[in-house]
Coordinates of C-alpha atoms in Angstrom, one line a residue:
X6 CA 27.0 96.4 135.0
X7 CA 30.2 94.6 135.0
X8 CA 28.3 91.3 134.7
X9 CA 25.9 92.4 132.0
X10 CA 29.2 93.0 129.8
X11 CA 31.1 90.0 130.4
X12 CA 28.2 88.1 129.6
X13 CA 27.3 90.4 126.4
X14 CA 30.8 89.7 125.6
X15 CA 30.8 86.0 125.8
X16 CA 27.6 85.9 123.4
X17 CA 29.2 88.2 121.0
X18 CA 32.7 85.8 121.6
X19 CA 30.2 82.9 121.0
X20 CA 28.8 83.9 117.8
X21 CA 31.5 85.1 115.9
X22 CA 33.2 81.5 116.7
X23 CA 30.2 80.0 115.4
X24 CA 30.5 81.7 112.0
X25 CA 34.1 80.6 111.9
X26 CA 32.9 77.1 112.3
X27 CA 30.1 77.4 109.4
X28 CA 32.6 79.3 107.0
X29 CA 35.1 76.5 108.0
X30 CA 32.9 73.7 107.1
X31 CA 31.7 74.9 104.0
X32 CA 35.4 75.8 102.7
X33 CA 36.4 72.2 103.7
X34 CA 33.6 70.5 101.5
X35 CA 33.9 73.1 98.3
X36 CA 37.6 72.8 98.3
X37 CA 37.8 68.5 98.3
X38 CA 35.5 68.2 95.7
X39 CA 37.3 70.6 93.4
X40 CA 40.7 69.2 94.2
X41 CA 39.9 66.0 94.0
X42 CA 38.2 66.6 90.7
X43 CA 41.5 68.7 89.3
X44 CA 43.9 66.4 91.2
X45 CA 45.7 69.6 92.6
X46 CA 48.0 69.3 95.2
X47 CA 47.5 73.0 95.6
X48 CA 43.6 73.0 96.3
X49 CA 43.9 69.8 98.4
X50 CA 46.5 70.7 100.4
X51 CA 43.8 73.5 100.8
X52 CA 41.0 71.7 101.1
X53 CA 43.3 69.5 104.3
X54 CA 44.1 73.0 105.4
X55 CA 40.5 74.0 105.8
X56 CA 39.9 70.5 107.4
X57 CA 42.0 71.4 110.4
X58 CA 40.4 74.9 110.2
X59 CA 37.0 73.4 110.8
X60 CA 38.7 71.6 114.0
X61 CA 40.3 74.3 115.2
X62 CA 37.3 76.5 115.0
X63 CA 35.3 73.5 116.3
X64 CA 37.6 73.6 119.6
X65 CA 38.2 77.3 119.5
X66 CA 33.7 77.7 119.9
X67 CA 34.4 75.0 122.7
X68 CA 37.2 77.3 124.3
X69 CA 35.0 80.1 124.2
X70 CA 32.2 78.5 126.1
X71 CA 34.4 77.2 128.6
X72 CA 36.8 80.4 129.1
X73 CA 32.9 82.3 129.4
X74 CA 32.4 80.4 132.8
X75 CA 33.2 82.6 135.8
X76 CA 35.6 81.6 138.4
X77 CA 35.9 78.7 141.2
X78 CA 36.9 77.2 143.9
X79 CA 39.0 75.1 142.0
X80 CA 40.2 77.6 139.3
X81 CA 40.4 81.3 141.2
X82 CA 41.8 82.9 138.3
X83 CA 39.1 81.8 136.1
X84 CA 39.2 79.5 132.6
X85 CA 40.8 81.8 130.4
X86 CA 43.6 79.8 130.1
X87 CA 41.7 77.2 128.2
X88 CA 41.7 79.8 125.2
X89 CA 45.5 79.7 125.1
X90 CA 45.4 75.3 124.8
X91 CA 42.7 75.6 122.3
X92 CA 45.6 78.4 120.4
X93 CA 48.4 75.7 121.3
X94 CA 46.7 72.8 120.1
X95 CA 45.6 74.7 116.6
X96 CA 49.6 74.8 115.8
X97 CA 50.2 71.4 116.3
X98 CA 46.9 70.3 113.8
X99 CA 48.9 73.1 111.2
X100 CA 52.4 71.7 111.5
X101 CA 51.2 68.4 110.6
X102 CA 49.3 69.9 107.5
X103 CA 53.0 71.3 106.9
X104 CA 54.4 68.1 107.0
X105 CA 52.0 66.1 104.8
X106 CA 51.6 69.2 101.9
X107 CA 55.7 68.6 101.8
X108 CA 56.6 65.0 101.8
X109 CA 53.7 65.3 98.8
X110 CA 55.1 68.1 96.7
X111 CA 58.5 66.5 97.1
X112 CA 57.6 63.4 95.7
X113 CA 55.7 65.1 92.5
X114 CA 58.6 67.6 92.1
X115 CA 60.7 64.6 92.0
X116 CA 59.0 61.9 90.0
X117 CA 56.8 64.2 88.1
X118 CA 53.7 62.5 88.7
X119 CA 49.9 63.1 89.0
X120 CA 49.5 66.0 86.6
X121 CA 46.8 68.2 87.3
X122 CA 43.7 68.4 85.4
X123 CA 43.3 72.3 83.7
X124 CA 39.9 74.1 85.0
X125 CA 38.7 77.2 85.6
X126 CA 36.7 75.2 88.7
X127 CA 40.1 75.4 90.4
X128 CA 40.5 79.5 90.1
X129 CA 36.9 79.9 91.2
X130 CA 36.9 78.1 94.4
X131 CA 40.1 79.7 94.9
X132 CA 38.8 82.9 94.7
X133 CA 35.7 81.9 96.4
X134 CA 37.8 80.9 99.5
X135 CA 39.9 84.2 99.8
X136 CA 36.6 86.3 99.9
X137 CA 35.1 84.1 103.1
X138 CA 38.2 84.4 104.6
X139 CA 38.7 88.4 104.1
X140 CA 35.4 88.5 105.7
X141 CA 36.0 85.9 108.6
X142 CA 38.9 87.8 109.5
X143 CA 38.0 91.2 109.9
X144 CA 34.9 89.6 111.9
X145 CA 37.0 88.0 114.6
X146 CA 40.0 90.3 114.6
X147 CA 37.1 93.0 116.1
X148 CA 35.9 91.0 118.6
X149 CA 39.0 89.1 119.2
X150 CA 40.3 92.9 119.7
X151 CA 37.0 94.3 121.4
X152 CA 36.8 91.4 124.5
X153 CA 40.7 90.6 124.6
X154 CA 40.6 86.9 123.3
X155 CA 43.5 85.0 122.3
X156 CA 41.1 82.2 121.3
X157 CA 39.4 84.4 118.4
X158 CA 42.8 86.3 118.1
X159 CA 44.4 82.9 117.6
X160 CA 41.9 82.5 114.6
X161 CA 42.2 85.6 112.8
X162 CA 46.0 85.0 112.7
X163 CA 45.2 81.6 111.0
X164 CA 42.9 82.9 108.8
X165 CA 44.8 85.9 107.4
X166 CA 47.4 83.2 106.8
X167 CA 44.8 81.6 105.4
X168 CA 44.3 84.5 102.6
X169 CA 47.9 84.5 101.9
X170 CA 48.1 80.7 100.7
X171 CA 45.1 80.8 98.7
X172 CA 46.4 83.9 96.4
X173 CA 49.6 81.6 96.2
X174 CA 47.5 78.5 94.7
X175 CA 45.2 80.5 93.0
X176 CA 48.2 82.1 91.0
X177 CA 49.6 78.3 90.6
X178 CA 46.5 77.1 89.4
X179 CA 45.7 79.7 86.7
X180 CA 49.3 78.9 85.6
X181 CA 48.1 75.3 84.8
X182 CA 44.9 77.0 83.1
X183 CA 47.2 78.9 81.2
X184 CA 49.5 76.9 80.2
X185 CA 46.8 74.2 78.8
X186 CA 44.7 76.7 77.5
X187 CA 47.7 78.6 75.1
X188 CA 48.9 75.5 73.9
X189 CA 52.6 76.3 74.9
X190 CA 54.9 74.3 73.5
X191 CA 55.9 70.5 76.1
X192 CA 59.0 71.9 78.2
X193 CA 57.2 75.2 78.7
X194 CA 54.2 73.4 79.6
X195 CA 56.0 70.9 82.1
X196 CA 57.2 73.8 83.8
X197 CA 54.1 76.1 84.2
X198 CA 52.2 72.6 85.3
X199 CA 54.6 72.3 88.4
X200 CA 53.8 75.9 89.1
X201 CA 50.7 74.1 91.5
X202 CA 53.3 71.9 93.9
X203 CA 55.6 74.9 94.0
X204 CA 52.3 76.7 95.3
X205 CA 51.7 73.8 97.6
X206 CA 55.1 74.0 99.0
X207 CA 55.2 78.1 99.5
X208 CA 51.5 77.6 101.3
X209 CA 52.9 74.9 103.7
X210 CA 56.0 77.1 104.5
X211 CA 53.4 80.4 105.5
X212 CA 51.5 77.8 107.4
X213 CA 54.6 76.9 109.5
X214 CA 55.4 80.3 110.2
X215 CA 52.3 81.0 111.3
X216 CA 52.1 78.2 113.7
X217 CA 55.7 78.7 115.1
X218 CA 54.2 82.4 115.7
X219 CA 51.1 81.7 117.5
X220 CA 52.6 78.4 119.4
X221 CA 55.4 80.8 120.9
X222 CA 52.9 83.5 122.1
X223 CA 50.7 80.7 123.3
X224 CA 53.5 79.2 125.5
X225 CA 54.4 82.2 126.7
X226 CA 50.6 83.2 128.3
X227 CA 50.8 80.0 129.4
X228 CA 54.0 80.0 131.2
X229 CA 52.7 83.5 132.7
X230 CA 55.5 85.5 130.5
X231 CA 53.9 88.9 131.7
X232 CA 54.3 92.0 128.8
X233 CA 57.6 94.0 130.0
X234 CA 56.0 96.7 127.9
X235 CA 52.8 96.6 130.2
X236 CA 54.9 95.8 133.7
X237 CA 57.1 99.2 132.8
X238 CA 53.9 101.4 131.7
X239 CA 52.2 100.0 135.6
X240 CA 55.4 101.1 137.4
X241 CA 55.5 104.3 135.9
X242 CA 51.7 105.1 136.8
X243 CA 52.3 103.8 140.1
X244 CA 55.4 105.8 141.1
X245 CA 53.8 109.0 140.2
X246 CA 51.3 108.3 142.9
X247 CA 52.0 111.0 145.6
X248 CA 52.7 109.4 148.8
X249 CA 53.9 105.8 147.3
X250 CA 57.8 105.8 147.8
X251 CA 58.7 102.8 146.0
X252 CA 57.5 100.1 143.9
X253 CA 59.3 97.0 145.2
X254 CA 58.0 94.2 143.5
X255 CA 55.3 94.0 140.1
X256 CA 53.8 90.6 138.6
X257 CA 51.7 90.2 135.6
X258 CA 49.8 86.9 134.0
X259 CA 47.1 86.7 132.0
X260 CA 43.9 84.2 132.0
X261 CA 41.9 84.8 128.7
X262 CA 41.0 88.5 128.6
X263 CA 41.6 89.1 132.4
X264 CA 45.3 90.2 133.5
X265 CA 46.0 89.6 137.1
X266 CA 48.3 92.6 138.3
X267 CA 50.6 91.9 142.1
X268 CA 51.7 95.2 143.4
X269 CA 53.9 95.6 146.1
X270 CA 54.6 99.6 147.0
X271 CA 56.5 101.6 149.7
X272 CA 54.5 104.0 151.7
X273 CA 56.0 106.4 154.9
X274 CA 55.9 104.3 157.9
X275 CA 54.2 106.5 160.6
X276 CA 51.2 106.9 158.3
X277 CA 47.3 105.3 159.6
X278 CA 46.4 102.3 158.0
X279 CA 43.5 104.2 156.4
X280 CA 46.0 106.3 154.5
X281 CA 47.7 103.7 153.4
X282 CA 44.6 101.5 152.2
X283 CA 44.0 105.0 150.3
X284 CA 47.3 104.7 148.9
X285 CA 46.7 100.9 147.6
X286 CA 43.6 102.0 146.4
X287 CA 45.3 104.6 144.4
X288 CA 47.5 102.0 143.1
X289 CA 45.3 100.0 142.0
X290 CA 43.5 102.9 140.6
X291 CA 46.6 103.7 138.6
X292 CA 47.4 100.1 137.4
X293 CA 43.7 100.0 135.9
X294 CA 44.2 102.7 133.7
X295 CA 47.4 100.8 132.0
X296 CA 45.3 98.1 131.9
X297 CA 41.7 98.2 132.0
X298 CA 39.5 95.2 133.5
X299 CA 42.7 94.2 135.3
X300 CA 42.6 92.4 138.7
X301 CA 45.0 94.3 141.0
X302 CA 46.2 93.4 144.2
X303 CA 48.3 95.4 146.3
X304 CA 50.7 94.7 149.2
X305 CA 51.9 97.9 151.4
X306 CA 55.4 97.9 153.2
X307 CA 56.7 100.4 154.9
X308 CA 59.5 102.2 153.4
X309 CA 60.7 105.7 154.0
X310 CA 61.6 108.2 151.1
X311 CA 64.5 109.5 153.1
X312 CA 65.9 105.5 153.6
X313 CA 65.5 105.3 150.2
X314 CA 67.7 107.8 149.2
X315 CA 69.8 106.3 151.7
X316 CA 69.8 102.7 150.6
X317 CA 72.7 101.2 149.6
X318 CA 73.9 101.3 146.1
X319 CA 74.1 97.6 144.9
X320 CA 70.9 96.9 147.0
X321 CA 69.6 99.8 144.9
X322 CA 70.7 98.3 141.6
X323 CA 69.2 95.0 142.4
X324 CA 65.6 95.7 143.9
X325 CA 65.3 97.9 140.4
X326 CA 66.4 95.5 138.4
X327 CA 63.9 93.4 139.9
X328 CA 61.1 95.8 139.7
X329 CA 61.6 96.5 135.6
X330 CA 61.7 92.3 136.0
X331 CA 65.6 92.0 135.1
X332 CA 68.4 89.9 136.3
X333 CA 71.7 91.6 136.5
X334 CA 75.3 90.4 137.7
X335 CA 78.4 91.6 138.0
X336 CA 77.8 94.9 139.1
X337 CA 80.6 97.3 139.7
X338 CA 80.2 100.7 141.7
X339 CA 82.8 103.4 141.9
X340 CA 82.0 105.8 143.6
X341 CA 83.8 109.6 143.2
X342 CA 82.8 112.3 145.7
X343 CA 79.2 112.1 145.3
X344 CA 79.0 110.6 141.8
X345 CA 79.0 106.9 141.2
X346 CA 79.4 104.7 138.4
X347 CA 78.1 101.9 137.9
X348 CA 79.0 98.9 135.8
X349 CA 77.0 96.1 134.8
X350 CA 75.6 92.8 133.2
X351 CA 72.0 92.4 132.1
X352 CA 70.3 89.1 131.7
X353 CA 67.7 88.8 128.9
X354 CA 66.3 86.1 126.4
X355 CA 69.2 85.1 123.9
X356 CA 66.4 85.1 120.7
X357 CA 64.8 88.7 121.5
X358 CA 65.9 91.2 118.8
X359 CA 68.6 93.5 120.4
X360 CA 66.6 96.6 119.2
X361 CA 64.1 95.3 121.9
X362 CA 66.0 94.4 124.7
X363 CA 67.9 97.8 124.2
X364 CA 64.2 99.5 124.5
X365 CA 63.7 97.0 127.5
X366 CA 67.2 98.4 129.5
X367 CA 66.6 101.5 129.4
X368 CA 63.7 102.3 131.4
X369 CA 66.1 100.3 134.2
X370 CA 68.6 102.8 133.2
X371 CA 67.2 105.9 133.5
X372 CA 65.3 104.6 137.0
X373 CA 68.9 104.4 138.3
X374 CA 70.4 107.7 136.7
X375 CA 67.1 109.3 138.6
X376 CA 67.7 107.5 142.1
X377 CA 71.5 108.1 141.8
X378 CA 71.4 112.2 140.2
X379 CA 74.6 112.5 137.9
X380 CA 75.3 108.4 138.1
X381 CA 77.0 107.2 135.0
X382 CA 75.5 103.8 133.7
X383 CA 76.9 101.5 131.5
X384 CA 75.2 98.0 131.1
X385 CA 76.1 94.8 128.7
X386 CA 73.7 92.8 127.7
X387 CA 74.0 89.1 127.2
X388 CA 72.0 85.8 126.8
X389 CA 70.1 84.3 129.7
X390 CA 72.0 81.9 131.3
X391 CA 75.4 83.1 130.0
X392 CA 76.1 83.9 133.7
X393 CA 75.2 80.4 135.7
X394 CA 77.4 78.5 133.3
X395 CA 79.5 77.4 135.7
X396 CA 82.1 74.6 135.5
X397 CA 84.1 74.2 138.7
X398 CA 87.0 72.2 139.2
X399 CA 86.5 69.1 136.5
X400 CA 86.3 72.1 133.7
X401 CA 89.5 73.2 134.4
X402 CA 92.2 70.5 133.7
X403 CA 94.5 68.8 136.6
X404 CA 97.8 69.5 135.2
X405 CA 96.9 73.1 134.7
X406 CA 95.2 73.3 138.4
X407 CA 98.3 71.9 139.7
X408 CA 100.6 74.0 137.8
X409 CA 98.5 77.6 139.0
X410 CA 99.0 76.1 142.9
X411 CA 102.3 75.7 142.4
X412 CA 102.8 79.2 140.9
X413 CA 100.9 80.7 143.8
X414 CA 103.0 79.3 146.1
X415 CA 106.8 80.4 144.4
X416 CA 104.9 83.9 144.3
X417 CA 103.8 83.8 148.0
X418 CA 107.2 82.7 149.1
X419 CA 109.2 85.9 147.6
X420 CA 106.4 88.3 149.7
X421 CA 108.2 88.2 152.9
X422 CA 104.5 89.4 154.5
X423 CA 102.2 87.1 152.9
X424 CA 102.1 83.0 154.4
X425 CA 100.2 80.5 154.8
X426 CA 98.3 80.2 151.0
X427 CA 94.9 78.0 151.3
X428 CA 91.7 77.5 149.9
X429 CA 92.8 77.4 146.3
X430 CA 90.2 76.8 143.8
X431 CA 90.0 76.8 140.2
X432 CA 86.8 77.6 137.9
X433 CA 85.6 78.4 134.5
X434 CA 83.2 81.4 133.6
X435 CA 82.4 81.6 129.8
X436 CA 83.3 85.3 129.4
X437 CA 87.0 85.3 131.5
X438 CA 87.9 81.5 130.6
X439 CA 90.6 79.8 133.6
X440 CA 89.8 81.6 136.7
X441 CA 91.5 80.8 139.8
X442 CA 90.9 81.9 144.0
X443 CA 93.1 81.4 147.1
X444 CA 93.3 82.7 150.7
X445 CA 96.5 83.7 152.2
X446 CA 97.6 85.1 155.7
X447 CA 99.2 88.5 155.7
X448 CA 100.3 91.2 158.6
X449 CA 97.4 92.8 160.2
X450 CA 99.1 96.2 161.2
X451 CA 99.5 96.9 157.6
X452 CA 97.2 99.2 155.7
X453 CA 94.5 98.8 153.4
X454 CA 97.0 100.6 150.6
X455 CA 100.3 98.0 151.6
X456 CA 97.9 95.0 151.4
X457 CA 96.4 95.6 147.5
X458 CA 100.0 96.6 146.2
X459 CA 101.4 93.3 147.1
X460 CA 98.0 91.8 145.8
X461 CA 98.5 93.8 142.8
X462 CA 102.4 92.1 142.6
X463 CA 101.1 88.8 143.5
X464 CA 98.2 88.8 140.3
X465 CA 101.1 90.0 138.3
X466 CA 103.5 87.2 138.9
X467 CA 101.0 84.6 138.7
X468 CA 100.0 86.2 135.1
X469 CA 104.0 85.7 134.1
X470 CA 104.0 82.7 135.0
X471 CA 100.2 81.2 133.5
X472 CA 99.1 83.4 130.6
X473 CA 95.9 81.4 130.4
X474 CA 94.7 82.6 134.1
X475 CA 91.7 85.3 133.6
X476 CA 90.3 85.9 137.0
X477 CA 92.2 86.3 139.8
X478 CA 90.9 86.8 143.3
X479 CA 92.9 86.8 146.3
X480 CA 91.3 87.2 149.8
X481 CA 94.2 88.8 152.6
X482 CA 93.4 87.1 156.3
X483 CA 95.2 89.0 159.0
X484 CA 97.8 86.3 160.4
X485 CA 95.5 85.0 163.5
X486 CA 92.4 85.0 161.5
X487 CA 94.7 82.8 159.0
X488 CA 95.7 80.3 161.9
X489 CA 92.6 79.7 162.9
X490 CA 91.0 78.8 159.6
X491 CA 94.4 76.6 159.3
X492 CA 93.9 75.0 162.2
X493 CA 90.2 74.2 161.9

């Protein structure tokens, strides 16, 4: 059955790329001859516009064929990827169409050259052109839609672009009409007959936009950028599996219309295997109904609900970070009685709108608030990247390196307790600017409470004396631990 509508699919796939090619071609030809006829910049930056339509519809029917073949030896997760090239390789054929229909209009808006010749011819094919394209589109965007193809997607994108640029010369040319046919006076006249490279230059700017579009989505399916939408959506099914006691671990890519789901999930480990292959069966069950048609494959590790509750609260933060597919640093726990609080930085893509990443956090969030009951969370979000920008030692200048070593010396000297300052290093980090670290030895028989406050008046002192320091960390060696280290 399964086979019957794959194959159903990839003649129905087949067909409407076909039509795309015929509707391409026939565009290409109308629109040449009526712009070279007119001299419009307008209808030939069209009819070049329809020229790399006819080859992207040309490779997009050859995409199709090939993504229709089933999978190999050599390619496990099928040819569907050869639908997101074809997508890619589209864009690059419209950004040079951009470039041309610019360098053009800029020379005729500057030197006022080849005037176009008035015709109604020019309005009709026009108009002609945004009808076949209404019609293409609507075609492909329902099959594209029905059998998941980013091919035919790919091409209705185009295409409705497509629409868009051809009302914009269509209202240039009939300003050209216009003008010739009311007999406006010359100035007027020379203005209205520009109104076709103005219309050039508008369509070449939707055009790029487009392709910037559709070459970003196309990198990203190709560089496996999974939908956090979709991952969250599969973790929530999962979880509410009864018996599953964690979802560790979720990975998503897509290969044409397939998506390829790794699950790894937490079951009770005194259970029989056959409950457990139950329970991975469940989960995949689960994952399928997010995403239908989806290959799922499930690891089981065993992990205890009760541990789980247990489990360490930074190890906690972490392994559901990584589940929701975040990176996070800098995370901060205080912990008051039985309530914690918890502090920290979230990684994500410096261009995504805020709005999004917001929406993106807070699934992460509330996982936390409901594996910690009453924990208060409070995250920052910042660019990717932000965090590993690291320059150690060359970053921060030699005179004020020496200067901070020499400080932390004059203040380990008045703390008759502390000796013996080492391993002094100095760093940058983006958000705290001049950071600075150094061991010292200190009396062991002291407590926990003596050793911070003369921390505390050490980071103080050193702050007097360099305004510019940000981070300070200081790590307190009982004295024989700090004669060792000295001595090795």
């Amino acid at each position: 059955m399964e086979s019957l509508r794959h194959e159903d699919g990839a003649a129905e796939k087949h067909r409407a790329a076909l039509a795309s090619l015929f509707a391409a071609f026939a565009l290409t030809g109308l629109k040449l001859a009526v712009g070279l006829y007119t001299n419009s910049l307008g209808i030939l930056s069209e009819a070049l516009h329809s020229g790399l339509d006819l080859l992207a519809a040309a490779m997009t029917l050859a995409a199709v064929r090939i993504s229709a073949r089933p999978a190999d030896s050599r390619h496990p997760y099928g040819h569907g990827k050869v639908e997101n090239l074809s997508a890619l390789a589209e864009t690059l054929l419209l950004f040079l169409t951009c470039f041309w229909v610019v360098y053009e209009g800029v020379q005729r808006l500057l030197g006022g050259v080849s005037p176009i010749t008035p015709s109604l011819w020019g309005v009709a094919v026009m108009a002609v052109s945004m009808g076949i394209d209404i019609n293409r589109v609507r075609v492909l965007r329902k099959v594209a839609r029905q059998y998941r193809s980013q091919a035919l997607e790919a091409d209705a994108l185009h295409f409705s672009t497509d629409i868009l640029s051809s009302a914009v010369v269509l209202v240039g040319v009939l300003a050209v009409w216009l003008a010739a046919a009311l007999n406006l006076p010359e100035p007027l006249y020379q203005v209205l007959a520009q109104a076709d490279t103005v219309a050039a230059l508008v369509v070449a700017l939707l055009i790029f936009r487009a392709s910037l579009r559709m070459a970003v989505e196309s990198i990203n399916t190709l560089m496996d950028s999974g939908s956090t939408k979709e991952q969250g959506a599969v973790v929530k099914a999962v979880r509410q599996v009864p018996g599953i006691t964690a979802v560790r671990r979720i990975r998503l890519r897509n290969s044409g219309p397939q998506t390829f789901v790794d699950l790894t999930i937490g079951v009770e480990p005194g259970i029989r295997v056959r409950d457990g292959h139950k329970l991975a069966h469940d989960a995949e069950q689960a994952a399928a109904a997010i995403l239908p048609g989806s290959d799922v494959t499930v690891h089981v590790e065993p992990l205890s609900s009760r541990s789980r509750k247990d489990e360490n609260p930074f190890s906690l933060v972490q392994r559901t970070a990584s589940e929701h597919g975040l990176a996070v640093h800098n995370v901060h726990v205080l912990r008051t009685g039985a309530l914690f609080h918890i502090e920290l930085h979230v990684e994500l893509p410096g261009t995504q709108p805020f709005a999004e990443a917001y929406a993106r956090v807070r699934p992460f969030e509330e996982d936390l608030r409901q594996a910690l009951p009453g924990a208060e969370v409070v995250s920052h979000l910042e660019p990717e990247g932000a965090a590993s920008a690291l320059h150690a030692g060359a970053a921060v200048s030699v005179p004020l390196s020496e200067l901070a070593w020499r400080e932390v010396h004059a203040a380990v000297e008045k703390e008759p307790l502390v000796c013996d300052p080492h391993k002094f290093s100095t760093y940058e980090l983006p958000e705290q600017g001049i950071c600075i670290s150094f061991h010292c030895g200190i009396n062991g028989e002291l407590s926990v409470v003596e050793v911070h406050n003369i921390c505390v008046r050490l980071e103080k002192q050193l702050r007097v004396a360099v305004p510019l320091l940000g981070r300070i960390i200081i790590h307190m060696e009982p004295d024989a631990v700090s004669a060792e280290q000295q001595a090795d």
